[in-house]
Short mmCIF file of C-alpha atoms in Angstrom, two decimals:
data_model
loop_
_atom_site.label_atom_id
_atom_site.label_comp_id
_atom_site.label_asym_id
_atom_site.label_seq_id
_atom_site.Cartn_x
_atom_site.Cartn_y
_atom_site.Cartn_z
CA MET A 1 32.65 1.46 -21.65
CA ILE A 2 34.13 4.75 -22.52
CA LEU A 3 31.95 6.36 -24.27
CA ASP A 4 31.94 8.76 -28.01
CA LYS A 5 31.39 11.91 -28.59
CA ILE A 6 28.06 11.46 -30.47
CA VAL A 7 26.44 9.52 -27.62
CA LEU A 8 27.54 11.36 -25.17
CA SER A 9 25.99 14.87 -26.82
CA LYS A 10 22.85 13.47 -27.25
CA VAL A 11 22.58 12.63 -23.33
CA LEU A 12 23.48 15.97 -22.53
CA THR A 13 21.09 17.43 -24.72
CA GLU A 14 18.25 14.78 -24.00
CA ALA A 15 19.32 16.07 -20.18
CA MET A 16 19.07 19.72 -20.90
CA SER A 17 15.84 19.44 -23.29
CA LYS A 18 13.37 20.67 -20.02
CA GLY A 19 15.42 23.84 -19.97
CA GLY A 20 18.16 23.12 -16.97
CA ASP A 21 21.18 24.95 -16.40
CA PHE A 22 23.73 22.82 -16.09
CA ALA A 23 23.50 18.61 -17.14
CA GLU A 24 26.44 16.62 -16.44
CA ILE A 25 26.76 12.95 -16.59
CA TYR A 26 29.13 10.69 -15.09
CA ILE A 27 30.66 7.54 -15.83
CA GLU A 28 32.10 4.93 -14.16
CA GLU A 29 33.93 1.13 -13.94
CA LYS A 30 35.52 -0.18 -11.29
CA LYS A 31 37.21 -3.66 -10.16
CA VAL A 32 37.21 -4.18 -6.61
CA ASN A 33 39.27 -6.95 -4.77
CA SER A 34 39.72 -7.64 -1.16
CA ILE A 35 41.26 -10.38 1.34
CA PHE A 36 39.86 -10.13 4.74
CA CYS A 37 41.79 -12.81 7.62
CA GLU A 38 40.98 -12.88 11.13
CA ASP A 39 41.69 -15.69 13.71
CA ASP A 40 44.59 -16.69 11.66
CA LYS A 41 41.94 -18.32 8.41
CA ILE A 42 40.66 -16.17 5.68
CA GLU A 43 37.32 -14.97 6.21
CA LYS A 44 36.02 -13.36 3.42
CA ILE A 45 37.36 -12.79 -1.14
CA ASN A 46 35.59 -10.36 -2.84
CA ASN A 47 35.77 -9.90 -6.78
CA GLY A 48 33.71 -8.03 -8.34
CA ARG A 49 33.21 -5.13 -10.49
CA GLU A 50 30.77 -2.51 -11.00
CA LYS A 51 29.80 0.11 -13.75
CA GLY A 52 27.02 2.95 -13.84
CA ALA A 53 26.50 6.38 -14.93
CA GLY A 54 24.68 9.45 -12.84
CA ILE A 55 23.33 11.94 -14.92
CA ARG A 56 22.79 15.43 -13.00
CA VAL A 57 20.56 18.50 -14.21
CA ILE A 58 20.57 22.04 -11.95
CA LYS A 59 18.25 24.24 -13.15
CA ASP A 60 17.47 27.73 -10.49
CA GLY A 61 20.45 26.33 -8.42
CA HIS A 62 18.08 22.94 -7.61
CA THR A 63 19.09 19.27 -8.32
CA ALA A 64 17.87 16.39 -10.14
CA TYR A 65 19.98 13.25 -10.21
CA ALA A 66 19.61 9.57 -11.75
CA TYR A 67 21.11 6.90 -12.41
CA THR A 68 21.73 3.56 -13.92
CA ASN A 69 23.46 -0.01 -14.81
CA ASP A 70 22.21 0.25 -17.94
CA LEU A 71 24.95 1.44 -20.10
CA SER A 72 24.26 1.40 -23.43
CA GLU A 73 22.32 4.82 -25.85
CA GLU A 74 18.96 4.01 -24.56
CA GLY A 75 19.53 3.63 -21.42
CA LEU A 76 21.58 6.50 -21.18
CA LEU A 77 18.88 8.49 -22.98
CA LYS A 78 16.07 7.24 -20.50
CA THR A 79 18.06 8.30 -17.21
CA ALA A 80 18.57 11.64 -18.72
CA THR A 81 14.73 12.09 -19.43
CA VAL A 82 13.77 11.00 -15.83
CA ALA A 83 16.27 13.40 -14.85
CA ALA A 84 15.27 16.63 -17.08
CA LYS A 85 11.40 15.78 -16.06
CA ALA A 86 12.55 16.41 -11.90
CA THR A 87 13.73 19.92 -13.28
CA GLU A 88 10.83 20.84 -16.39
CA PHE A 89 10.93 24.12 -17.85
CA LYS A 90 7.68 25.63 -19.63
CA GLU A 91 9.26 25.03 -23.12
CA LYS A 92 11.47 22.40 -24.51
CA VAL A 93 15.10 23.29 -24.96
CA ASP A 94 17.14 23.09 -27.87
CA THR A 95 20.88 23.19 -26.64
CA ALA A 96 23.89 22.46 -28.87
CA ILE A 97 27.20 21.42 -26.71
CA ASN A 98 30.39 20.36 -28.46
CA LEU A 99 32.65 18.10 -26.12
CA GLU A 100 36.37 18.90 -25.36
CA THR A 101 38.64 16.60 -23.72
CA ARG A 102 40.60 17.76 -21.14
CA GLN A 103 44.26 16.25 -20.83
CA PRO A 104 45.72 15.67 -17.36
CA SER A 105 48.68 17.99 -15.72
CA PHE A 106 50.45 14.52 -14.65
CA GLU A 107 51.28 11.05 -15.05
CA ILE A 108 50.86 8.63 -12.65
CA ASP A 109 53.22 5.37 -13.18
CA TYR A 110 52.51 2.02 -11.44
CA LYS A 111 55.10 -0.30 -11.74
CA VAL A 112 52.83 -2.83 -10.83
CA MET A 113 49.28 -2.90 -11.27
CA PRO A 114 47.79 -4.96 -8.97
CA GLU A 115 44.43 -7.07 -10.97
CA SER A 116 48.16 -8.60 -12.34
CA VAL A 117 48.73 -10.15 -9.13
CA ASP A 118 47.57 -13.74 -8.31
CA PHE A 119 45.21 -13.66 -5.76
CA LYS A 120 47.42 -16.20 -3.74
CA ASP A 121 50.43 -13.79 -3.39
CA LYS A 122 48.06 -11.54 -2.55
CA ILE A 123 46.54 -14.58 -0.02
CA ASP A 124 50.37 -14.76 1.37
CA LEU A 125 50.32 -11.20 2.64
CA VAL A 126 48.26 -11.00 4.20
CA LEU A 127 48.95 -14.58 5.51
CA ARG A 128 52.65 -13.04 6.84
CA ALA A 129 51.37 -10.35 8.64
CA ASN A 130 49.07 -12.40 10.28
CA ASN A 131 51.48 -14.60 11.38
CA LYS A 132 54.38 -12.09 12.17
CA ALA A 133 51.28 -10.30 15.00
CA ARG A 134 50.93 -13.73 16.46
CA SER A 135 54.08 -14.27 16.91
CA LEU A 136 54.47 -11.35 19.91
CA GLY A 137 52.91 -14.06 22.36
CA GLU A 138 50.06 -15.16 23.80
CA GLU A 139 48.68 -11.29 24.86
CA VAL A 140 47.51 -11.06 21.36
CA LYS A 141 43.94 -12.63 21.60
CA GLN A 142 42.60 -11.25 17.95
CA VAL A 143 44.45 -10.27 14.61
CA THR A 144 42.85 -8.66 11.73
CA VAL A 145 44.45 -8.69 8.72
CA SER A 146 42.72 -7.01 5.57
CA VAL A 147 44.27 -5.96 1.68
CA GLY A 148 42.45 -4.58 -1.20
CA ASP A 149 42.93 -3.20 -4.41
CA VAL A 150 40.31 -1.06 -6.80
CA HIS A 151 41.25 -0.59 -10.61
CA LYS A 152 38.37 2.58 -11.32
CA LYS A 153 38.07 4.12 -14.62
CA LYS A 154 35.85 7.24 -15.24
CA GLN A 155 34.42 9.72 -18.13
CA ILE A 156 32.92 12.81 -17.62
CA ALA A 157 31.01 15.15 -20.00
CA ASN A 158 28.74 18.17 -18.57
CA SER A 159 26.94 20.66 -20.68
CA ASN A 160 29.79 23.44 -20.67
CA GLY A 161 31.75 21.39 -23.41
CA VAL A 162 34.03 19.38 -20.26
CA LEU A 163 35.31 16.00 -21.38
CA VAL A 164 37.38 14.22 -18.99
CA GLU A 165 38.66 10.36 -19.75
CA ASP A 166 40.81 9.06 -16.59
CA GLU A 167 42.05 6.02 -14.96
CA LEU A 168 43.87 5.28 -11.64
CA ALA A 169 44.66 1.77 -9.00
CA ARG A 170 44.56 2.53 -5.79
CA VAL A 171 46.00 -0.37 -2.89
CA ARG A 172 45.21 -0.79 0.59
CA PHE A 173 46.78 -2.63 3.18
CA MET A 174 45.71 -3.17 7.18
CA ILE A 175 46.34 -4.37 10.57
CA ASN A 176 44.35 -4.15 13.62
CA VAL A 177 46.14 -5.66 16.60
CA VAL A 178 44.32 -6.56 20.38
CA ALA A 179 46.08 -7.61 22.98
CA ALA A 180 45.25 -8.88 26.89
CA ARG A 181 46.09 -9.28 30.41
CA ASP A 182 44.98 -9.32 33.45
CA GLY A 183 41.39 -7.54 32.47
CA ILE A 184 43.25 -4.59 30.35
CA ILE A 185 42.57 -5.04 26.54
CA GLN A 186 44.40 -2.54 23.74
CA THR A 187 44.46 -2.17 20.01
CA GLY A 188 47.36 -1.24 17.74
CA TYR A 189 46.61 0.31 14.47
CA GLU A 190 48.70 0.49 11.22
CA SER A 191 48.11 1.19 7.62
CA VAL A 192 49.61 1.66 4.46
CA ALA A 193 47.47 2.85 1.06
CA GLY A 194 48.45 5.10 -2.00
CA VAL A 195 47.18 5.64 -5.39
CA ARG A 196 50.00 2.83 -6.17
CA GLY A 197 50.40 -0.57 -7.57
CA TRP A 198 51.49 -3.28 -6.06
CA GLU A 199 55.05 -2.45 -5.27
CA ILE A 200 54.43 -0.35 -2.67
CA PHE A 201 54.83 -3.51 -1.03
CA GLY A 202 58.15 -3.87 -1.60
CA GLU A 203 58.47 -0.34 0.17
CA PHE A 204 56.83 -0.91 3.24
CA SER A 205 56.96 -4.83 4.79
CA VAL A 206 53.98 -6.11 5.86
CA GLU A 207 55.86 -7.78 8.72
CA ASP A 208 56.67 -4.79 10.00
CA LEU A 209 53.29 -2.81 10.31
CA ALA A 210 52.57 -6.06 11.91
CA GLU A 211 55.30 -5.77 14.01
CA LYS A 212 54.47 -2.25 15.16
CA ALA A 213 50.90 -2.33 15.79
CA GLY A 214 50.92 -5.71 17.99
CA LEU A 215 54.18 -4.14 20.29
CA ARG A 216 52.02 -0.97 20.24
CA ALA A 217 48.96 -2.91 21.73
CA ILE A 218 51.20 -5.26 24.40
CA LYS A 219 53.49 -1.76 25.65
CA MET A 220 49.87 -0.19 26.20
CA LEU A 221 48.47 -3.10 28.54
CA SER A 222 51.33 -1.58 31.14
CA ALA A 223 50.71 1.77 30.66
CA LYS A 224 49.32 3.69 33.82
CA GLN A 225 46.09 5.55 33.43
CA ALA A 226 45.97 8.37 31.10
CA PRO A 227 45.70 12.26 33.80
CA ALA A 228 42.92 14.30 33.52
CA GLY A 229 43.31 17.96 33.33
CA ARG A 230 44.96 21.20 30.79
CA MET A 231 48.34 20.38 30.22
CA PRO A 232 50.80 20.92 26.50
CA VAL A 233 50.09 18.67 24.23
CA VAL A 234 52.40 17.31 21.53
CA MET A 235 51.10 15.29 18.91
CA SER A 236 54.31 13.42 16.76
CA ALA A 237 54.19 13.26 13.02
CA GLU A 238 53.19 9.57 13.78
CA ALA A 239 50.06 10.52 15.02
CA GLY A 240 49.31 11.09 11.52
CA GLY A 241 46.43 14.53 10.93
CA THR A 242 43.60 13.57 12.45
CA MET A 243 43.02 16.82 13.80
CA VAL A 244 43.72 18.81 10.93
CA HIS A 245 41.01 16.61 9.15
CA GLU A 246 38.79 17.00 11.61
CA ALA A 247 38.90 20.17 13.47
CA CYS A 248 39.75 21.84 10.62
CA GLY A 249 39.19 20.11 7.03
CA HIS A 250 35.70 19.57 7.30
CA GLY A 251 34.74 23.37 8.08
CA LEU A 252 36.58 24.47 5.34
CA GLU A 253 34.55 22.38 2.58
CA LEU A 254 32.06 25.41 1.18
CA ASP A 255 28.87 23.57 1.22
CA LEU A 256 29.00 23.59 5.11
CA VAL A 257 30.42 27.26 4.74
CA GLN A 258 27.07 28.23 2.80
CA LYS A 259 24.81 26.12 5.37
CA GLY A 260 25.90 28.29 7.97
CA LEU A 261 27.86 24.52 9.33
CA SER A 262 30.76 25.69 9.95
CA VAL A 263 33.01 27.75 12.93
CA TYR A 264 35.34 28.94 9.59
CA LYS A 265 31.78 31.13 8.05
CA GLY A 266 33.15 34.38 6.68
CA LYS A 267 36.44 34.72 8.26
CA LEU A 268 38.09 34.39 4.84
CA GLY A 269 41.30 37.13 4.86
CA GLN A 270 40.85 36.75 8.86
CA LYS A 271 43.33 35.02 11.35
CA VAL A 272 42.10 31.66 12.39
CA ALA A 273 45.06 30.20 13.53
CA ALA A 274 48.77 30.70 15.03
CA GLU A 275 50.82 32.29 12.26
CA CYS A 276 53.26 29.45 11.77
CA VAL A 277 49.92 26.92 10.99
CA THR A 278 49.44 26.80 7.09
CA VAL A 279 46.87 24.28 6.08
CA ILE A 280 46.99 22.54 2.39
CA ASP A 281 44.57 20.55 0.34
CA ASP A 282 46.63 19.03 -2.20
CA GLY A 283 45.03 16.62 -4.91
CA THR A 284 47.99 16.44 -7.50
CA MET A 285 50.28 14.33 -4.55
CA LEU A 286 51.52 11.43 -6.32
CA GLY A 287 51.62 8.32 -4.25
CA GLU A 288 48.84 9.44 -1.89
CA TYR A 289 45.42 7.55 -0.87
CA GLY A 290 43.64 10.89 -1.79
CA THR A 291 45.08 11.76 -4.64
CA LEU A 292 43.54 12.13 -8.69
CA ARG A 293 44.11 14.05 -11.28
CA PHE A 294 40.81 15.06 -12.57
CA ASP A 295 38.05 15.28 -9.94
CA ASP A 296 34.44 14.15 -9.90
CA GLU A 297 33.21 16.73 -11.91
CA GLY A 298 36.22 16.64 -14.63
CA ASN A 299 38.31 19.55 -13.25
CA PRO A 300 41.65 19.00 -12.13
CA THR A 301 42.78 18.54 -9.35
CA GLN A 302 45.31 20.94 -7.39
CA LYS A 303 47.21 22.56 -4.61
CA ASN A 304 44.69 24.65 -2.60
CA VAL A 305 46.22 26.48 0.34
CA LEU A 306 43.13 27.30 2.58
CA ILE A 307 44.89 28.63 5.95
CA GLU A 308 48.04 30.67 4.76
CA ASN A 309 50.33 31.63 7.97
CA GLY A 310 47.38 31.94 10.47
CA VAL A 311 45.31 33.70 7.29
CA LEU A 312 42.22 31.98 6.05
CA LYS A 313 42.78 32.54 2.36
CA ASN A 314 40.10 29.45 0.85
CA TYR A 315 37.48 27.04 1.16
CA MET A 316 37.15 24.09 -0.94
CA ASN A 317 34.27 23.21 -3.23
CA ASP A 318 32.28 22.37 -6.13
CA TYR A 319 30.41 22.99 -9.28
CA ILE A 320 27.19 24.17 -6.96
CA THR A 321 29.29 26.03 -4.23
CA ALA A 322 31.92 27.67 -6.31
CA GLU A 323 29.07 29.00 -8.84
CA LYS A 324 27.06 30.59 -6.29
CA GLU A 325 29.90 32.11 -4.85
CA GLY A 326 31.22 32.97 -7.38
CA VAL A 327 35.12 31.28 -7.53
CA SER A 328 37.04 29.16 -9.76
CA PHE A 329 37.06 25.54 -8.99
CA THR A 330 38.96 23.94 -6.36
CA GLY A 331 38.88 19.72 -8.14
CA ASN A 332 37.27 19.44 -4.99
CA GLY A 333 33.98 17.78 -6.13
CA ARG A 334 33.81 14.46 -5.10
CA ARG A 335 31.37 11.56 -4.97
CA GLU A 336 31.99 7.83 -3.66
CA SER A 337 30.27 6.89 -7.25
CA TYR A 338 27.91 6.95 -10.09
CA GLN A 339 25.00 6.41 -7.18
CA HIS A 340 26.12 9.63 -5.60
CA LYS A 341 26.19 13.65 -6.62
CA PRO A 342 29.01 15.40 -6.05
CA ILE A 343 29.72 17.34 -2.64
CA PRO A 344 32.84 19.28 -1.86
CA ARG A 345 35.78 16.53 -0.30
CA MET A 346 38.99 17.17 1.29
CA THR A 347 41.54 15.02 -0.63
CA ASN A 348 45.57 15.18 1.11
CA THR A 349 45.39 17.57 3.53
CA TYR A 350 47.58 18.58 5.93
CA ILE A 351 49.48 21.16 7.72
CA ALA A 352 53.01 21.82 6.09
CA SER A 353 56.13 20.93 7.63
CA GLY A 354 58.05 24.14 9.93
CA LYS A 355 61.59 24.67 11.07
CA ASP A 356 61.33 22.93 14.50
CA ASP A 357 63.66 20.39 15.16
CA PRO A 358 60.75 16.90 16.68
CA GLU A 359 63.14 16.01 19.38
CA GLU A 360 63.85 19.59 20.62
CA ILE A 361 60.02 20.42 20.89
CA ILE A 362 60.00 17.46 23.73
CA LYS A 363 62.87 18.43 24.71
CA SER A 364 60.99 22.14 25.46
CA THR A 365 58.03 20.94 27.03
CA ALA A 366 58.22 20.55 30.82
CA LYS A 367 55.32 18.82 31.30
CA GLY A 368 52.83 17.26 28.81
CA LEU A 369 51.73 14.67 26.99
CA LEU A 370 53.00 12.70 23.70
CA VAL A 371 50.18 11.69 21.22
CA LYS A 372 51.97 9.24 18.79
CA LYS A 373 48.80 7.63 17.42
CA MET A 374 45.33 8.84 17.23
CA GLY A 375 42.43 7.06 17.69
CA GLY A 376 38.56 7.70 16.45
CA GLY A 377 37.02 11.40 16.83
CA GLN A 378 34.08 13.69 16.80
CA VAL A 379 33.51 17.49 15.67
CA ASN A 380 30.69 19.72 15.25
CA THR A 381 31.90 21.40 12.38
CA THR A 382 29.55 24.72 13.52
CA ASN A 383 30.94 25.47 16.64
CA GLY A 384 34.59 23.71 16.10
CA ASP A 385 34.38 21.54 18.94
CA PHE A 386 36.23 18.03 19.22
CA VAL A 387 36.84 15.08 20.96
CA PHE A 388 39.33 12.61 20.15
CA ASP A 389 40.49 9.46 21.36
CA VAL A 390 44.64 8.23 21.55
CA GLN A 391 45.95 5.19 20.66
CA GLU A 392 49.24 5.71 22.34
CA GLY A 393 50.68 8.52 24.72
CA TYR A 394 53.16 9.31 26.96
CA ILE A 395 53.86 11.95 29.69
CA ILE A 396 56.38 14.46 28.97
CA GLU A 397 58.18 15.43 31.92
CA ASN A 398 61.88 18.10 32.18
CA GLY A 399 61.88 17.83 28.72
CA GLU A 400 61.26 13.61 29.13
CA ILE A 401 59.50 11.18 27.51
CA LYS A 402 58.92 8.82 31.12
CA TYR A 403 55.64 6.38 30.37
CA PRO A 404 52.99 5.34 27.85
CA VAL A 405 49.39 5.80 29.36
CA ARG A 406 46.03 4.71 28.02
CA GLY A 407 42.53 5.94 27.88
CA ALA A 408 43.80 9.93 27.28
CA THR A 409 41.05 11.84 25.01
CA LEU A 410 41.61 14.80 23.57
CA SER A 411 38.71 17.80 24.54
CA GLY A 412 38.93 21.31 22.68
CA ASN A 413 37.71 23.69 19.84
CA GLY A 414 39.02 23.17 16.58
CA PRO A 415 40.47 27.09 16.38
CA LYS A 416 41.52 27.91 19.75
CA ALA A 417 43.53 24.54 19.25
CA LEU A 418 45.35 25.92 15.70
CA ALA A 419 45.66 29.11 17.25
CA ASP A 420 47.67 27.70 19.87
CA ILE A 421 49.74 25.84 18.53
CA ASP A 422 53.49 27.02 19.09
CA LYS A 423 56.10 24.35 17.47
CA VAL A 424 55.49 22.92 14.29
CA GLY A 425 58.34 20.36 13.28
CA ASN A 426 60.33 20.11 9.87
CA ASP A 427 58.86 16.57 9.40
CA LEU A 428 55.82 14.91 7.85
CA GLY A 429 53.47 12.19 8.65
CA PHE A 430 50.91 10.88 6.65
CA ALA A 431 48.06 8.85 7.99
CA ILE A 432 44.88 7.59 5.43
CA GLY A 433 41.50 6.79 5.67
CA VAL A 434 37.72 6.30 3.97
CA CYS A 435 36.20 9.88 4.64
CA GLY A 436 32.67 9.84 5.41
CA LYS A 437 30.10 12.74 5.18
CA ASP A 438 26.34 12.61 3.68
CA GLY A 439 26.16 9.03 3.89
CA GLN A 440 29.63 9.08 1.08
CA GLY A 441 32.66 7.74 1.82
CA VAL A 442 36.03 8.94 0.00
CA PRO A 443 39.72 7.58 0.05
CA VAL A 444 41.95 10.26 1.77
CA SER A 445 45.17 11.42 3.38
CA ASP A 446 45.64 13.82 6.27
CA ALA A 447 49.21 14.55 7.24
CA GLN A 448 50.82 16.39 9.99
CA PRO A 449 54.51 17.25 11.10
CA THR A 450 55.64 17.12 15.06
CA ILE A 451 53.06 19.94 16.79
CA ARG A 452 52.73 21.34 20.31
CA ILE A 453 49.42 22.41 21.61
CA LYS A 454 50.18 25.20 24.06
CA GLU A 455 47.53 23.70 26.37
CA MET A 456 44.62 21.54 25.79
CA THR A 457 42.00 19.41 27.85
CA VAL A 458 43.22 16.07 28.40
CA GLY A 459 40.62 13.00 29.98
CA GLY A 460 41.81 10.42 31.83
CA THR A 461 41.54 8.68 35.21
CA ALA A 462 44.84 9.52 37.03
CA MET A 463 43.89 13.21 38.37
CA GLY A 464 46.55 15.79 36.84
CA ASP A 465 47.53 18.54 37.33
CA GLU A 466 44.72 21.56 37.16
#
């Protein structure tokens, strides 16, 4: 799949031939394997390959994009011509492009490449998790398990002389358990994933993950209805980083800022969170699901401090938004595949650990809600308003965890919630997912320590103190 510099230079020259300001070719080849188990049987096995190239030409801030699965020199030149004509200028332009290869700043050590593992062993892993969840009792009504891995190679070259060749492997395991009793239905979910090899399953037991998900679903069947009202909320590190990802992260992507769709527009250098809050996006974290050595524009990923001690320091950008703003690249230009244009996206985004002991945070809370597992949610990036579901929650009274509650939701405003954080734990818990934006999904992880928000609106069916 790797093309030589001569061919790449020809393609870029053709892409620039109608007067483009910038041209880029993105080539990828990936192998995808996945296994799905439902109702105690293997429902689907996928084993596929995909390859192709996307060619982008930018002229006066306007972008033309064309893609193909024909990686021959002729096929790429035809695709470059299509992209070039979409930004056609009056006269032909001759461009000489000298490509220089960039080297990665860190290595990724895969002990066991996923594609080397026999499919029988992968099926066995899925069935073991399923059987463990089923063994928890008759209240378990449905178990869905999946495991998948991707091995991707990519090559990126552009008219600025950048040439990058890289490859990585990702592994992902998920289990969802549905339990029911007397008309009450609850779910439990666990996952593990990373830019890792199959050795990840030597560190994480799928049986333990299945048991944890199943017991959560069963426990929540006995939970009381969540109270409704304003109260302090403690979010455990186990809750993952849904809060930082949705209520903060998307609003710090520079394309949304430039379009006026972010509540954080025009606030660089201003206080946007409590002094105890620092938010970081770091694409270089070894093993995490959102890690990559180069972004999908060929720029090295890096550790970007977005909010430092409550002050907004930086936005995440891609080539177009960085050029428009006149700032350096942050390594956040990402795309789902060769069929998509890159846009600013998160990688591994988290609230940095603080100094508070997580147990002491709970002990110092007179009354409130403890969130141990978040569900889904929605956010309006323009004003920062959000609503999140709570999958596993507990009532805190007099500094003690009293009883579980179900049906809770959290609603509020991102900047207000960040400003109201008064405790930040010395722990850190990660969650993984596929983040959707503009019709594209990319793997990410997000994380937070145990935090306490002084007051939030909790939605529920039982009346609490206002």
